[in-house]
Short mmCIF file of C-alpha atoms in Angstrom, two decimals:
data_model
loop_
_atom_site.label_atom_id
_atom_site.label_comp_id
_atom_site.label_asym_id
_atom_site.label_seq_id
_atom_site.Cartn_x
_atom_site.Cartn_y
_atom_site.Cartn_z
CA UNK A 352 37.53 35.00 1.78
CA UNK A 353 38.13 31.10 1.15
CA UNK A 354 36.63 28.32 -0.49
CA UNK A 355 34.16 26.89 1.07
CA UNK A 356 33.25 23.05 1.28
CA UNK A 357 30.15 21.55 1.21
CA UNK A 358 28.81 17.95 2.59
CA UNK A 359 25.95 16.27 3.60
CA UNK A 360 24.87 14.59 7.21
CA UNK A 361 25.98 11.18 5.99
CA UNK A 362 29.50 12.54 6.73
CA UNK A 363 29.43 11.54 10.57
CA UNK A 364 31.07 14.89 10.94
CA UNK A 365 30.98 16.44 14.83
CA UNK A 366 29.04 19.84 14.81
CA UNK A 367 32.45 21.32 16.49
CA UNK A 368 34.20 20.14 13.71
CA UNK A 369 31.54 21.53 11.27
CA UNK A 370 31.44 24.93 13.06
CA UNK A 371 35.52 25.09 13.20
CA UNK A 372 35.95 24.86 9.54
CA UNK A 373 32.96 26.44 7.83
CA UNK A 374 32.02 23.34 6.03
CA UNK A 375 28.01 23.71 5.39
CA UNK A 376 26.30 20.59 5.76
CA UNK A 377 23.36 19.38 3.81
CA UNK A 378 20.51 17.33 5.11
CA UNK A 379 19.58 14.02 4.40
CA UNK A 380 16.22 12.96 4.31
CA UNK A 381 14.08 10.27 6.93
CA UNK A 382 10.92 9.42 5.82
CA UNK A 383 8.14 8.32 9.34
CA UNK A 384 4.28 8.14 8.35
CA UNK A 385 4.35 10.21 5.65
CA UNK A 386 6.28 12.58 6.71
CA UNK A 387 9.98 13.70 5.20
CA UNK A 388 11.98 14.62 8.14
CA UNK A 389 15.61 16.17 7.32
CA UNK A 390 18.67 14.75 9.46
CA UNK A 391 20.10 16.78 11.91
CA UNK A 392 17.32 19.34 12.23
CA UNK A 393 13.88 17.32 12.87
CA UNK A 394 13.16 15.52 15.41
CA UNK A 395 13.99 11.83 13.88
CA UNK A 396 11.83 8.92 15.42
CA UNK A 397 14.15 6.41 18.11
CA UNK A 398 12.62 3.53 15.45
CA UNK A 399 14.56 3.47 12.57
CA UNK A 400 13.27 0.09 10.93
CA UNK A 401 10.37 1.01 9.35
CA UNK A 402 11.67 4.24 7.74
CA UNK A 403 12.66 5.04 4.56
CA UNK A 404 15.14 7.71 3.40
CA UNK A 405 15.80 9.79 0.51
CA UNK A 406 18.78 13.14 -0.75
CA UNK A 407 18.12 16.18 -0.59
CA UNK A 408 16.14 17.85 -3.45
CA UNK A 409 17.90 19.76 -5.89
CA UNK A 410 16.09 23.14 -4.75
CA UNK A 411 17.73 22.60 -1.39
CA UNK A 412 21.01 22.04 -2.81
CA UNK A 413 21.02 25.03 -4.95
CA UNK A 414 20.07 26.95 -2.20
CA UNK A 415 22.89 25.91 0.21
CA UNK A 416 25.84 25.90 -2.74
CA UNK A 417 24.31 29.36 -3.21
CA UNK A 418 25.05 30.70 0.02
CA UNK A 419 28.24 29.16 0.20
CA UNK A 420 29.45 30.56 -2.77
CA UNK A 421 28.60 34.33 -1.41
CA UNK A 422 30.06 33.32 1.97
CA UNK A 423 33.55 32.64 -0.32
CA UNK A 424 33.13 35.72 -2.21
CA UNK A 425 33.38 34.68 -5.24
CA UNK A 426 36.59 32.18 -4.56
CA UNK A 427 34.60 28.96 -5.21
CA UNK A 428 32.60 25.93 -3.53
CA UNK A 429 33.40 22.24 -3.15
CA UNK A 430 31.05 20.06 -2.82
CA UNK A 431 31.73 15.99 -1.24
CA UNK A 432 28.85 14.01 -1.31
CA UNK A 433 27.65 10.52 -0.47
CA UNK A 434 28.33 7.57 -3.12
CA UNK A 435 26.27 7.90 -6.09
CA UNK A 436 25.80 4.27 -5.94
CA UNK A 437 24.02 4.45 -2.13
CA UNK A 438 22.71 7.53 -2.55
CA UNK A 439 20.58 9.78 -5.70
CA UNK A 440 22.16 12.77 -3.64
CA UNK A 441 24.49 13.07 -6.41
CA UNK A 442 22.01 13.25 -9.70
CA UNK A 443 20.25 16.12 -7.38
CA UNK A 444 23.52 17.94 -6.86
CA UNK A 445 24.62 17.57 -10.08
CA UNK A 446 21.41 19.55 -11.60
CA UNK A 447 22.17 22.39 -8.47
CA UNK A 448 25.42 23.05 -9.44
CA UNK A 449 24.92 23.32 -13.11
CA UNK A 450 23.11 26.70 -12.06
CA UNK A 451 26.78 28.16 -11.04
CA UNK A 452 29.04 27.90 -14.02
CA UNK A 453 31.87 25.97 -12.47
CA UNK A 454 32.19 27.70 -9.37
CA UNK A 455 30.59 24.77 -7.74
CA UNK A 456 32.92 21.99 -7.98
CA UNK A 457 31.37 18.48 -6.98
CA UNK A 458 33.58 15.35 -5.45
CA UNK A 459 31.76 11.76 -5.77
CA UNK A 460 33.41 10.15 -2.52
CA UNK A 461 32.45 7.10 -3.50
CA UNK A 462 31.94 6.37 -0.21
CA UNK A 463 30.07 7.28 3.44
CA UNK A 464 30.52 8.03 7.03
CA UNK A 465 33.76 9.15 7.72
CA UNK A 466 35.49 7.91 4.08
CA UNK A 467 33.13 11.06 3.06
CA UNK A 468 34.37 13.07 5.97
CA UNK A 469 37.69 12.54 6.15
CA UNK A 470 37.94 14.03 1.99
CA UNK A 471 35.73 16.99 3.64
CA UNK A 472 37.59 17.53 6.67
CA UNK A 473 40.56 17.80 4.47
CA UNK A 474 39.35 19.93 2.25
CA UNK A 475 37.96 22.35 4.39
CA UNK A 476 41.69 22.42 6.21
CA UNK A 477 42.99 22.91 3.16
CA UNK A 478 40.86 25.82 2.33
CA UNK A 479 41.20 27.76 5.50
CA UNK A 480 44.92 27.84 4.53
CA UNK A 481 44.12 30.24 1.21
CA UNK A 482 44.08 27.51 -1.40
CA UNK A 483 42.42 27.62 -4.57
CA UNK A 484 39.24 26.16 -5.85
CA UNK A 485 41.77 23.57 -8.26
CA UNK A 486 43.64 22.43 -5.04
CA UNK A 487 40.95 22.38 -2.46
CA UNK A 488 39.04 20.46 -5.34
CA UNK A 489 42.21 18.04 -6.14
CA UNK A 490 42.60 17.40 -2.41
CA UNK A 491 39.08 16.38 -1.51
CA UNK A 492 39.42 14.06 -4.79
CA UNK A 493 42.75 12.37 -3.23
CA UNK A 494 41.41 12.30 0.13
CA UNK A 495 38.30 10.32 -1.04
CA UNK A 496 40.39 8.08 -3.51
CA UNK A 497 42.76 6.75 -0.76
CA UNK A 498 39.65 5.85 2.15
CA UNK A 499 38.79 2.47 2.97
CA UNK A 500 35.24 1.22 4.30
CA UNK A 501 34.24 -2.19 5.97
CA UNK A 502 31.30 -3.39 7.34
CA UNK A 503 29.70 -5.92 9.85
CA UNK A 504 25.78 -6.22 10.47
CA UNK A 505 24.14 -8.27 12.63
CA UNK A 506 21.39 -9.02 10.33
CA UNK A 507 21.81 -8.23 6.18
CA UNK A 508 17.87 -7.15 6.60
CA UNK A 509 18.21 -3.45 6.61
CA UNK A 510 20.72 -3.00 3.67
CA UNK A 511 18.79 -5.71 1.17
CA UNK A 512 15.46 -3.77 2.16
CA UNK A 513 17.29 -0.71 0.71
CA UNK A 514 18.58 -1.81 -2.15
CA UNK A 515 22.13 -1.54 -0.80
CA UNK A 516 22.77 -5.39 -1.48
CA UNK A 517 21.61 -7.95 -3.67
CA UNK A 518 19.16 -10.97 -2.58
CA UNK A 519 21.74 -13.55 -2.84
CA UNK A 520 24.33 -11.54 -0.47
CA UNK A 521 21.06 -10.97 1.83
CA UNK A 522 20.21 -14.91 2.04
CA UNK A 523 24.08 -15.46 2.27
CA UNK A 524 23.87 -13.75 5.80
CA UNK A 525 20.05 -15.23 6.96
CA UNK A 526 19.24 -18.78 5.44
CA UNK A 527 22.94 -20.00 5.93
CA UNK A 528 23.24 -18.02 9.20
CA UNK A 529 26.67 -16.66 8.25
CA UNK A 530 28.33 -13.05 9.11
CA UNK A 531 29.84 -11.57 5.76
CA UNK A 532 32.38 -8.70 6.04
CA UNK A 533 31.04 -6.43 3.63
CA UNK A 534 33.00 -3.41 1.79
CA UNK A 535 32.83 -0.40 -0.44
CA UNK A 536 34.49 -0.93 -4.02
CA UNK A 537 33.88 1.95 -6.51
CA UNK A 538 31.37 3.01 -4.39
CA UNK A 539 29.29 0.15 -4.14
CA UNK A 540 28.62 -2.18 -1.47
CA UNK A 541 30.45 -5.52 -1.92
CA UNK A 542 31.22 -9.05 -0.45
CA UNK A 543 34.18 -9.08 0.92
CA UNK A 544 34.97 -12.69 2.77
CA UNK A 545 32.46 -14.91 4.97
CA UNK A 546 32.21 -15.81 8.14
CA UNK A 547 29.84 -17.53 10.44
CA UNK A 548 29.80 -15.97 13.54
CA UNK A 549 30.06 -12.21 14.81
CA UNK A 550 33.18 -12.60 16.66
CA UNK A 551 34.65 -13.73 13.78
CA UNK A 552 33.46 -11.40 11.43
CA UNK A 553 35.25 -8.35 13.81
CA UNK A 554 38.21 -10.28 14.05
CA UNK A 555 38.17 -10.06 10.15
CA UNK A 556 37.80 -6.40 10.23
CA UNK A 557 40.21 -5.52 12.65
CA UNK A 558 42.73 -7.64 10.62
CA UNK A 559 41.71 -5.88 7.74
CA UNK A 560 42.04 -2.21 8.86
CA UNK A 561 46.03 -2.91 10.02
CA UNK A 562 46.62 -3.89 6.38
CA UNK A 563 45.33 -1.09 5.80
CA UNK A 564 46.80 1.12 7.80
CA UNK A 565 50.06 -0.53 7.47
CA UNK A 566 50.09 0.23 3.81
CA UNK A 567 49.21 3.95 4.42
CA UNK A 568 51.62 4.36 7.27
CA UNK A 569 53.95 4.36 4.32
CA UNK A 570 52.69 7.79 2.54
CA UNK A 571 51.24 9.47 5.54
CA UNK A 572 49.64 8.64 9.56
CA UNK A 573 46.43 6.59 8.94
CA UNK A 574 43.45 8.09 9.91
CA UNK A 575 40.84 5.63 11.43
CA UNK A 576 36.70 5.84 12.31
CA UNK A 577 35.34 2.80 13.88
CA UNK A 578 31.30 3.50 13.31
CA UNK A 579 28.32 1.66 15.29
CA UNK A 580 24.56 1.80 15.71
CA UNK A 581 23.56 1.02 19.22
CA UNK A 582 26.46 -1.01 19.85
CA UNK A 583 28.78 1.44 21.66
CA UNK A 584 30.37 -1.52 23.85
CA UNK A 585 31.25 -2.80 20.28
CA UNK A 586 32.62 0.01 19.00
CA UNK A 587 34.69 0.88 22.10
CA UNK A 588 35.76 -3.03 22.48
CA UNK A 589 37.14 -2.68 18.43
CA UNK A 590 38.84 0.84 19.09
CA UNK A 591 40.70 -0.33 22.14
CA UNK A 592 42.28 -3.39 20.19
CA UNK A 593 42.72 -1.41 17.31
CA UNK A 594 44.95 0.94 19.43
CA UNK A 595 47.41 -1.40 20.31
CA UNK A 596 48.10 -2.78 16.67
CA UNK A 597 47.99 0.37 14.55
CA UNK A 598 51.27 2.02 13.67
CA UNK A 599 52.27 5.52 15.84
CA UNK A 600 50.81 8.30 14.84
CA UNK A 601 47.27 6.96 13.53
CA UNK A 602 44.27 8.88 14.62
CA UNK A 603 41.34 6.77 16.01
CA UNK A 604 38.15 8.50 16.33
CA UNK A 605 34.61 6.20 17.54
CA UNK A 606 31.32 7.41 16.40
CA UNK A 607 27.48 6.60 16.34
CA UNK A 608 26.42 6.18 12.82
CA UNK A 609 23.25 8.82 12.12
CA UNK A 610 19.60 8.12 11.86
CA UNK A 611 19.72 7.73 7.52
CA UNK A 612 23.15 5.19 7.77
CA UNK A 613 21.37 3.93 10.76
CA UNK A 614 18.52 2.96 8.99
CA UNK A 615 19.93 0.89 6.38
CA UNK A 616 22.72 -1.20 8.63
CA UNK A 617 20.10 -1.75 11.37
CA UNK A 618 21.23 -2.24 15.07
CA UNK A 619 24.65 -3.76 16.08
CA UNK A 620 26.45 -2.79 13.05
CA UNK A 621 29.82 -1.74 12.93
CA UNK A 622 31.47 0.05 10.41
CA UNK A 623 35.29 1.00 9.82
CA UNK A 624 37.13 3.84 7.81
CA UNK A 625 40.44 4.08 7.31
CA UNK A 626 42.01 7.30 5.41
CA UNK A 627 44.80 9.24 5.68
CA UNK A 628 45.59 13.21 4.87
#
């Protein structure tokens, strides 16, 4: 068989994708009235503001790396997760794959949406090829290391309600009106540069993501995600500039972020990967 790779629905991974290369994903967790609701098999609610989410428990991880490890026979699983500083998906799936003496190999991404399923995506590629558990392992790792995420919200509501920010970078963005660019360092959500209006904000990302991408162009072709929650005219305005000013050869994907993402960045939000293979 072949390793397999393991993720969870905070990867913004297509289902054809999914299906294509084996990789099993793991459900995240919306919690409506009471009731815990897993993402990507429930029926979620179309409100997403007065939710609350959670990982998957360890039983449910176990159970998944489990099967996956049969499905390889015997060869090994890899398992990319969500940042363990936006997420306690990782303290679960560290207790699961204790059970499996090393045969279960985890990946902190340090990172979500597509800077988590890129390092999948590659993996999983990787693995179909006949690679070992060492090199699928080493590529996911590289993969993760080298994405890049960026992010815009209308209001910083959402994420300080979550704990994703900290008060002061919440009141940055309400009681002095302004737009912060916000960005992933180490895995953690961070201030990147201010701005005070929207338009400006974008113009800031999309200036940001060709550095990017310029830098990368140099080791391999880019790989981009532009990410939104109901703002598809956004997202579709920022992938159409974006195509004219990254270098040849980039892939640009545009995606809706999921119902647990979607729930801390709130409505209008767009978010921007940038990773290479």
């Amino acid at each position: 068989m072949s390793v397999v790779v393991v993720t969870d629905s905070s990867c913004c991974l297509d289902r054809e994708t999914v299906e294509r290369y084996g990789i099993r994903v793991v459900p995240l967790h919306v919690i409506s009235d009471g009731r815990e609701l897993r993402e990507g098999v429930d029926e979620l609610p179309e409100d997403l503001s007065k939710v609350t989410t959670s990982g998957p428990a360890p039983a449910e991880l176990t159970d998944v790396y489990a099967e996956a490890l049969a499905d390889s026979d015997g060869d090994g699983v890899v398992a990319v997760h969500i940042s363990r500083q936006l997420s306690g998906t990782w303290e679960a799936a560290r207790y699961a794959a204790d059970a499996f003496g090393g045969r279960v190999r985890l990946v902190d991404s340090r990172n979500t949406a597509m800077g988590l399923g890129f390092s999948a995506l590659a993996a999983a590629r990787l693995a179909e090829s006949g690679a070992t558990l060492d090199e699928v392992y080493t590529r996911a790792v590289d993969v993760a290391a080298a994405g890049r995420a960026l992010l815009v919200v209308d209001r910083l509501d959402h994420l300080r309600r979550g704990g994703r920010i900290g008060t002061a970078t919440a009141l940055l963005g309400t009681a002095l009106s302004m737009k912060p660019v916000l960005h992933l360092v180490d895995g953690k959500l961070v201030l990147r540069e201010k701005t005070r209006t929207m338009s400006k904000a974008l113009a800031k990302l999309v200036d940001a993501v060709v550095d990017q991408c310029a830098e990368l162009a140099t080791i391999a072709d880019p790989k981009v995600a532009v990410h939104h929650r109901d703002a598809p005219d956004r997202a579709k305005s920022l992938a159409e500039e974006l195509s004219g000013r990254l270098p040849e050869g980039t892939e640009l994907r545009v995606s809706e972020l999921d119902a647990v993402l979607g729930a801390h960045v709130g409505p209008g939000a767009i978010g921007i990967v940038v990773s290479r293979d």
